[in-house]
Amino acid sequence: MRLLLDENVPNNIMVKLKKAGHDVEHINRNCKGKKDIEVLEYAICQKRCIVTLDYDFCGYKKFEHYGIIKISSKNSKPYEPLLEVLRLYKGIGLKNIYIQIDEKSAFKEIKKYGKKRKFFFKQFQRIELNLECFSS
């Protein structure tokens, strides 16, 4: 999977992701100091999923994107659930999916469209992810 790591993501996570066979780029390489919207535009141009430790990109989940994964900084081994999520979506992709990985749980939010009278509406549907790394 093609990933773009935010400035706050430690290099050890990048190393683990590369060892697992992912195409990983760190923001510090091409977008250091850029505004979040510029980073999002870069990720879209490069067709990369953004991986971050803060909520800055949460506000952009309503836009078209190639995936946003927010990992809790309190997680002692954040790469374990991250690698498991990436295995789950291998071949499917994360386009327009927002995933949040907390200390002991994870969920995804996807756009859900519906029709109310004559108008279409868009909202997000939250779905819990059952990850093996949290079941122990």
Short mmCIF file of N, CA and C in Angstrom, two decimals:
data_model
loop_
_atom_site.label_atom_id
_atom_site.label_comp_id
_atom_site.label_asym_id
_atom_site.label_seq_id
_atom_site.Cartn_x
_atom_site.Cartn_y
_atom_site.Cartn_z
N MET A 1 0.85 -1.17 0.00
CA MET A 1 0.00 0.00 0.00
C MET A 1 0.90 1.24 0.00
N ARG A 2 0.41 2.31 -0.61
CA ARG A 2 1.17 3.57 -0.69
C ARG A 2 0.76 4.45 0.50
N LEU A 3 1.74 4.80 1.33
CA LEU A 3 1.47 5.53 2.56
C LEU A 3 2.29 6.82 2.62
N LEU A 4 1.71 7.83 3.25
CA LEU A 4 2.41 9.08 3.53
C LEU A 4 2.32 9.30 5.04
N LEU A 5 3.47 9.30 5.71
CA LEU A 5 3.50 9.45 7.16
C LEU A 5 3.60 10.92 7.53
N ASP A 6 2.78 11.32 8.50
CA ASP A 6 2.78 12.69 8.99
C ASP A 6 4.09 12.96 9.74
N GLU A 7 4.36 14.24 9.98
CA GLU A 7 5.59 14.66 10.66
C GLU A 7 5.75 14.02 12.03
N ASN A 8 4.65 13.74 12.70
CA ASN A 8 4.70 13.23 14.06
C ASN A 8 4.86 11.71 14.15
N VAL A 9 4.90 11.02 13.03
CA VAL A 9 5.04 9.56 13.04
C VAL A 9 6.53 9.21 13.11
N PRO A 10 6.91 8.45 14.14
CA PRO A 10 8.32 8.12 14.33
C PRO A 10 8.89 7.26 13.21
N ASN A 11 10.18 7.38 13.01
CA ASN A 11 10.86 6.62 11.96
C ASN A 11 10.79 5.12 12.16
N ASN A 12 10.69 4.64 13.42
CA ASN A 12 10.62 3.19 13.63
C ASN A 12 9.36 2.59 13.02
N ILE A 13 8.29 3.37 12.94
CA ILE A 13 7.06 2.88 12.29
C ILE A 13 7.30 2.80 10.78
N MET A 14 8.00 3.77 10.24
CA MET A 14 8.32 3.74 8.81
C MET A 14 9.14 2.49 8.48
N VAL A 15 10.10 2.18 9.32
CA VAL A 15 10.94 1.00 9.10
C VAL A 15 10.09 -0.27 9.11
N LYS A 16 9.18 -0.40 10.08
CA LYS A 16 8.30 -1.59 10.17
C LYS A 16 7.41 -1.70 8.94
N LEU A 17 6.88 -0.57 8.48
CA LEU A 17 6.00 -0.58 7.31
C LEU A 17 6.76 -0.98 6.05
N LYS A 18 7.97 -0.47 5.90
CA LYS A 18 8.79 -0.83 4.74
C LYS A 18 9.15 -2.30 4.76
N LYS A 19 9.47 -2.83 5.95
CA LYS A 19 9.79 -4.26 6.07
C LYS A 19 8.61 -5.13 5.69
N ALA A 20 7.39 -4.61 5.93
CA ALA A 20 6.18 -5.34 5.58
C ALA A 20 5.83 -5.20 4.10
N GLY A 21 6.64 -4.44 3.35
CA GLY A 21 6.46 -4.35 1.90
C GLY A 21 5.65 -3.17 1.41
N HIS A 22 5.40 -2.19 2.26
CA HIS A 22 4.62 -1.03 1.86
C HIS A 22 5.50 0.05 1.26
N ASP A 23 4.92 0.81 0.35
CA ASP A 23 5.59 1.96 -0.28
C ASP A 23 5.34 3.15 0.64
N VAL A 24 6.36 3.53 1.41
CA VAL A 24 6.19 4.53 2.46
C VAL A 24 7.04 5.77 2.16
N GLU A 25 6.40 6.93 2.35
CA GLU A 25 7.10 8.20 2.22
C GLU A 25 6.79 9.00 3.47
N HIS A 26 7.76 9.72 3.98
CA HIS A 26 7.56 10.57 5.16
C HIS A 26 7.37 12.01 4.70
N ILE A 27 6.47 12.72 5.35
CA ILE A 27 6.20 14.11 5.00
C ILE A 27 7.47 14.95 5.04
N ASN A 28 8.36 14.63 5.97
CA ASN A 28 9.59 15.41 6.11
C ASN A 28 10.43 15.43 4.83
N ARG A 29 10.18 14.46 3.95
CA ARG A 29 10.95 14.39 2.71
C ARG A 29 10.55 15.46 1.71
N ASN A 30 9.24 15.63 1.48
CA ASN A 30 8.78 16.57 0.44
C ASN A 30 7.84 17.66 0.92
N CYS A 31 7.25 17.50 2.09
CA CYS A 31 6.21 18.45 2.51
C CYS A 31 6.47 19.05 3.89
N LYS A 32 7.67 18.99 4.37
CA LYS A 32 7.96 19.51 5.72
C LYS A 32 7.57 20.98 5.82
N GLY A 33 6.81 21.29 6.87
CA GLY A 33 6.38 22.67 7.11
C GLY A 33 5.18 23.11 6.31
N LYS A 34 4.64 22.24 5.47
CA LYS A 34 3.46 22.60 4.66
C LYS A 34 2.21 22.55 5.53
N LYS A 35 1.20 23.28 5.11
CA LYS A 35 -0.10 23.24 5.78
C LYS A 35 -0.75 21.89 5.52
N ASP A 36 -1.65 21.50 6.43
CA ASP A 36 -2.30 20.19 6.31
C ASP A 36 -3.03 20.02 4.99
N ILE A 37 -3.70 21.06 4.51
CA ILE A 37 -4.43 20.96 3.25
C ILE A 37 -3.47 20.72 2.09
N GLU A 38 -2.28 21.29 2.15
CA GLU A 38 -1.28 21.07 1.11
C GLU A 38 -0.75 19.63 1.17
N VAL A 39 -0.61 19.13 2.38
CA VAL A 39 -0.17 17.73 2.55
C VAL A 39 -1.24 16.80 2.01
N LEU A 40 -2.51 17.10 2.29
CA LEU A 40 -3.61 16.28 1.77
C LEU A 40 -3.61 16.30 0.24
N GLU A 41 -3.44 17.46 -0.35
CA GLU A 41 -3.39 17.56 -1.81
C GLU A 41 -2.23 16.76 -2.38
N TYR A 42 -1.08 16.81 -1.71
CA TYR A 42 0.08 16.03 -2.15
C TYR A 42 -0.23 14.52 -2.06
N ALA A 43 -0.85 14.11 -0.95
CA ALA A 43 -1.21 12.69 -0.78
C ALA A 43 -2.18 12.25 -1.87
N ILE A 44 -3.12 13.10 -2.22
CA ILE A 44 -4.09 12.76 -3.27
C ILE A 44 -3.38 12.64 -4.62
N CYS A 45 -2.50 13.58 -4.92
CA CYS A 45 -1.74 13.53 -6.19
C CYS A 45 -0.90 12.25 -6.27
N GLN A 46 -0.34 11.85 -5.16
CA GLN A 46 0.53 10.67 -5.12
C GLN A 46 -0.26 9.38 -4.86
N LYS A 47 -1.58 9.49 -4.64
CA LYS A 47 -2.45 8.35 -4.34
C LYS A 47 -1.94 7.59 -3.11
N ARG A 48 -1.70 8.35 -2.03
CA ARG A 48 -1.18 7.79 -0.80
C ARG A 48 -2.17 7.98 0.34
N CYS A 49 -2.20 7.01 1.23
CA CYS A 49 -2.99 7.07 2.46
C CYS A 49 -2.16 7.81 3.51
N ILE A 50 -2.77 8.74 4.22
CA ILE A 50 -2.07 9.50 5.26
C ILE A 50 -2.15 8.75 6.58
N VAL A 51 -1.00 8.60 7.24
CA VAL A 51 -0.93 8.00 8.57
C VAL A 51 -0.44 9.08 9.52
N THR A 52 -1.20 9.32 10.60
CA THR A 52 -0.89 10.41 11.52
C THR A 52 -1.13 10.01 12.97
N LEU A 53 -0.56 10.77 13.89
CA LEU A 53 -0.78 10.56 15.32
C LEU A 53 -1.66 11.65 15.93
N ASP A 54 -2.08 12.63 15.14
CA ASP A 54 -2.94 13.67 15.68
C ASP A 54 -4.22 13.81 14.87
N TYR A 55 -5.12 14.64 15.37
CA TYR A 55 -6.45 14.78 14.78
C TYR A 55 -6.53 15.80 13.66
N ASP A 56 -5.41 16.37 13.26
CA ASP A 56 -5.44 17.43 12.25
C ASP A 56 -6.16 17.02 10.96
N PHE A 57 -5.94 15.80 10.53
CA PHE A 57 -6.52 15.36 9.25
C PHE A 57 -7.94 14.83 9.39
N CYS A 58 -8.43 14.70 10.59
CA CYS A 58 -9.80 14.22 10.80
C CYS A 58 -10.81 15.12 10.10
N GLY A 59 -10.57 16.40 10.10
CA GLY A 59 -11.48 17.34 9.46
C GLY A 59 -11.54 17.21 7.95
N TYR A 60 -10.58 16.50 7.37
CA TYR A 60 -10.54 16.34 5.92
C TYR A 60 -11.18 15.04 5.44
N LYS A 61 -11.74 14.26 6.35
CA LYS A 61 -12.32 12.99 5.94
C LYS A 61 -13.53 13.16 5.02
N LYS A 62 -14.13 14.35 5.02
CA LYS A 62 -15.28 14.59 4.15
C LYS A 62 -14.87 14.81 2.70
N PHE A 63 -13.59 15.11 2.46
CA PHE A 63 -13.08 15.29 1.10
C PHE A 63 -12.72 13.95 0.48
N GLU A 64 -12.55 13.95 -0.82
CA GLU A 64 -12.05 12.75 -1.50
C GLU A 64 -10.60 12.56 -1.09
N HIS A 65 -10.21 11.34 -0.75
CA HIS A 65 -8.83 11.06 -0.35
C HIS A 65 -8.56 9.56 -0.55
N TYR A 66 -7.33 9.17 -0.34
CA TYR A 66 -6.93 7.77 -0.50
C TYR A 66 -6.73 7.08 0.85
N GLY A 67 -7.39 7.59 1.85
CA GLY A 67 -7.35 6.99 3.18
C GLY A 67 -6.64 7.88 4.17
N ILE A 68 -7.19 7.90 5.39
CA ILE A 68 -6.58 8.61 6.50
C ILE A 68 -6.63 7.65 7.69
N ILE A 69 -5.47 7.40 8.27
CA ILE A 69 -5.39 6.53 9.44
C ILE A 69 -4.82 7.35 10.59
N LYS A 70 -5.60 7.47 11.67
CA LYS A 70 -5.18 8.20 12.86
C LYS A 70 -4.87 7.16 13.94
N ILE A 71 -3.65 7.21 14.45
CA ILE A 71 -3.21 6.27 15.48
C ILE A 71 -3.08 7.02 16.79
N SER A 72 -3.51 6.41 17.88
CA SER A 72 -3.36 7.02 19.20
C SER A 72 -1.89 7.03 19.59
N SER A 73 -1.42 8.16 20.09
CA SER A 73 -0.03 8.25 20.54
C SER A 73 0.17 7.52 21.86
N LYS A 74 -0.91 7.13 22.52
CA LYS A 74 -0.82 6.39 23.79
C LYS A 74 -0.61 4.90 23.57
N ASN A 75 -0.75 4.45 22.34
CA ASN A 75 -0.58 3.04 22.03
C ASN A 75 0.90 2.69 22.13
N SER A 76 1.24 1.68 22.94
CA SER A 76 2.64 1.35 23.17
C SER A 76 3.32 0.75 21.94
N LYS A 77 2.58 0.02 21.12
CA LYS A 77 3.11 -0.55 19.88
C LYS A 77 2.15 -0.20 18.74
N PRO A 78 2.16 1.05 18.29
CA PRO A 78 1.17 1.48 17.30
C PRO A 78 1.29 0.79 15.95
N TYR A 79 2.44 0.22 15.66
CA TYR A 79 2.63 -0.42 14.36
C TYR A 79 1.87 -1.74 14.26
N GLU A 80 1.59 -2.42 15.40
CA GLU A 80 0.89 -3.71 15.33
C GLU A 80 -0.52 -3.57 14.77
N PRO A 81 -1.40 -2.72 15.36
CA PRO A 81 -2.73 -2.58 14.76
C PRO A 81 -2.68 -1.95 13.38
N LEU A 82 -1.71 -1.06 13.15
CA LEU A 82 -1.58 -0.44 11.84
C LEU A 82 -1.28 -1.48 10.77
N LEU A 83 -0.34 -2.36 11.03
CA LEU A 83 -0.02 -3.42 10.07
C LEU A 83 -1.20 -4.34 9.85
N GLU A 84 -1.95 -4.61 10.92
CA GLU A 84 -3.13 -5.48 10.79
C GLU A 84 -4.21 -4.82 9.92
N VAL A 85 -4.43 -3.53 10.12
CA VAL A 85 -5.40 -2.80 9.29
C VAL A 85 -4.96 -2.81 7.83
N LEU A 86 -3.69 -2.57 7.59
CA LEU A 86 -3.20 -2.57 6.21
C LEU A 86 -3.32 -3.95 5.56
N ARG A 87 -3.15 -5.01 6.34
CA ARG A 87 -3.37 -6.37 5.81
C ARG A 87 -4.84 -6.58 5.44
N LEU A 88 -5.73 -6.07 6.30
CA LEU A 88 -7.17 -6.21 6.03
C LEU A 88 -7.59 -5.53 4.72
N TYR A 89 -6.96 -4.39 4.43
CA TYR A 89 -7.37 -3.61 3.26
C TYR A 89 -6.45 -3.79 2.06
N LYS A 90 -5.54 -4.72 2.15
CA LYS A 90 -4.66 -4.99 1.01
C LYS A 90 -5.52 -5.48 -0.15
N GLY A 91 -5.33 -4.89 -1.29
CA GLY A 91 -6.11 -5.27 -2.47
C GLY A 91 -7.44 -4.54 -2.58
N ILE A 92 -7.96 -4.08 -1.46
CA ILE A 92 -9.23 -3.34 -1.46
C ILE A 92 -8.96 -1.85 -1.55
N GLY A 93 -7.99 -1.40 -0.76
CA GLY A 93 -7.66 0.01 -0.71
C GLY A 93 -8.44 0.74 0.37
N LEU A 94 -8.01 1.93 0.67
CA LEU A 94 -8.62 2.72 1.74
C LEU A 94 -9.25 4.01 1.21
N LYS A 95 -9.55 4.05 -0.06
CA LYS A 95 -10.08 5.28 -0.66
C LYS A 95 -11.33 5.74 0.10
N ASN A 96 -11.28 7.00 0.56
CA ASN A 96 -12.37 7.65 1.28
C ASN A 96 -12.75 6.98 2.60
N ILE A 97 -11.83 6.24 3.17
CA ILE A 97 -12.06 5.61 4.47
C ILE A 97 -11.17 6.29 5.51
N TYR A 98 -11.78 6.62 6.64
CA TYR A 98 -11.05 7.18 7.78
C TYR A 98 -11.00 6.09 8.83
N ILE A 99 -9.80 5.78 9.32
CA ILE A 99 -9.65 4.75 10.35
C ILE A 99 -8.97 5.38 11.56
N GLN A 100 -9.53 5.08 12.73
CA GLN A 100 -8.92 5.55 13.97
C GLN A 100 -8.54 4.33 14.80
N ILE A 101 -7.28 4.30 15.21
CA ILE A 101 -6.77 3.21 16.04
C ILE A 101 -6.47 3.78 17.41
N ASP A 102 -7.24 3.34 18.41
CA ASP A 102 -7.04 3.79 19.78
C ASP A 102 -6.17 2.79 20.53
N GLU A 103 -6.13 2.90 21.84
CA GLU A 103 -5.29 2.01 22.64
C GLU A 103 -5.77 0.56 22.60
N LYS A 104 -7.10 0.35 22.63
CA LYS A 104 -7.62 -1.00 22.71
C LYS A 104 -8.73 -1.29 21.72
N SER A 105 -8.92 -0.41 20.78
CA SER A 105 -9.96 -0.62 19.78
C SER A 105 -9.64 0.17 18.52
N ALA A 106 -10.41 -0.13 17.49
CA ALA A 106 -10.25 0.58 16.22
C ALA A 106 -11.61 0.64 15.53
N PHE A 107 -11.81 1.67 14.75
CA PHE A 107 -13.04 1.77 13.97
C PHE A 107 -12.73 2.48 12.66
N LYS A 108 -13.66 2.29 11.73
CA LYS A 108 -13.55 3.01 10.46
C LYS A 108 -14.82 3.82 10.27
N GLU A 109 -14.66 4.90 9.54
CA GLU A 109 -15.81 5.72 9.17
C GLU A 109 -15.82 5.81 7.66
N ILE A 110 -16.97 5.50 7.10
CA ILE A 110 -17.14 5.59 5.66
C ILE A 110 -18.33 6.49 5.36
N LYS A 111 -18.28 7.09 4.19
CA LYS A 111 -19.39 7.94 3.78
C LYS A 111 -20.59 7.06 3.47
N LYS A 112 -21.72 7.48 3.95
CA LYS A 112 -22.96 6.76 3.70
C LYS A 112 -23.93 7.74 3.06
N TYR A 113 -24.45 7.35 1.94
CA TYR A 113 -25.37 8.22 1.23
C TYR A 113 -26.79 7.69 1.39
N GLY A 114 -27.73 8.58 1.47
CA GLY A 114 -29.12 8.16 1.59
C GLY A 114 -30.01 9.18 0.90
N LYS A 115 -31.28 8.88 0.88
CA LYS A 115 -32.22 9.80 0.24
C LYS A 115 -33.31 10.12 1.24
N LYS A 116 -33.52 11.40 1.42
CA LYS A 116 -34.58 11.87 2.30
C LYS A 116 -35.46 12.78 1.47
N ARG A 117 -36.62 12.30 1.18
CA ARG A 117 -37.53 13.00 0.27
C ARG A 117 -36.86 13.20 -1.08
N LYS A 118 -36.68 14.43 -1.52
CA LYS A 118 -36.09 14.67 -2.83
C LYS A 118 -34.59 14.89 -2.76
N PHE A 119 -34.03 14.93 -1.57
CA PHE A 119 -32.63 15.30 -1.41
C PHE A 119 -31.77 14.10 -1.00
N PHE A 120 -30.57 14.09 -1.51
CA PHE A 120 -29.59 13.11 -1.07
C PHE A 120 -28.81 13.73 0.09
N PHE A 121 -28.45 12.91 1.06
CA PHE A 121 -27.63 13.41 2.15
C PHE A 121 -26.42 12.51 2.32
N LYS A 122 -25.42 13.07 2.96
CA LYS A 122 -24.19 12.33 3.18
C LYS A 122 -23.88 12.39 4.67
N GLN A 123 -23.59 11.26 5.24
CA GLN A 123 -23.18 11.20 6.63
C GLN A 123 -22.10 10.13 6.75
N PHE A 124 -21.56 9.96 7.92
CA PHE A 124 -20.54 8.95 8.12
C PHE A 124 -21.09 7.81 8.96
N GLN A 125 -20.74 6.62 8.56
CA GLN A 125 -21.14 5.43 9.29
C GLN A 125 -19.90 4.89 9.99
N ARG A 126 -19.98 4.72 11.31
CA ARG A 126 -18.86 4.22 12.10
C ARG A 126 -19.01 2.71 12.29
N ILE A 127 -17.95 2.00 11.95
CA ILE A 127 -17.95 0.54 12.05
C ILE A 127 -16.73 0.11 12.86
N GLU A 128 -16.96 -0.68 13.90
CA GLU A 128 -15.84 -1.15 14.72
C GLU A 128 -15.07 -2.22 13.96
N LEU A 129 -13.75 -2.16 14.06
CA LEU A 129 -12.88 -3.16 13.46
C LEU A 129 -12.42 -4.13 14.54
N ASN A 130 -12.61 -5.39 14.32
CA ASN A 130 -12.18 -6.41 15.28
C ASN A 130 -10.78 -6.86 14.89
N LEU A 131 -9.79 -6.28 15.55
CA LEU A 131 -8.41 -6.61 15.25
C LEU A 131 -7.88 -7.65 16.24
N GLU A 132 -7.14 -8.60 15.73
CA GLU A 132 -6.60 -9.68 16.58
C GLU A 132 -5.67 -9.15 17.65
N CYS A 133 -4.92 -8.11 17.36
CA CYS A 133 -3.96 -7.58 18.33
C CYS A 133 -4.64 -7.02 19.57
N PHE A 134 -5.95 -6.72 19.50
CA PHE A 134 -6.68 -6.20 20.66
C PHE A 134 -7.44 -7.29 21.39
N SER A 135 -7.49 -8.49 20.87
CA SER A 135 -8.30 -9.54 21.49
C SER A 135 -7.59 -10.25 22.63
N SER A 136 -6.30 -10.03 22.80
CA SER A 136 -5.59 -10.73 23.89
C SER A 136 -5.71 -9.99 25.20
#
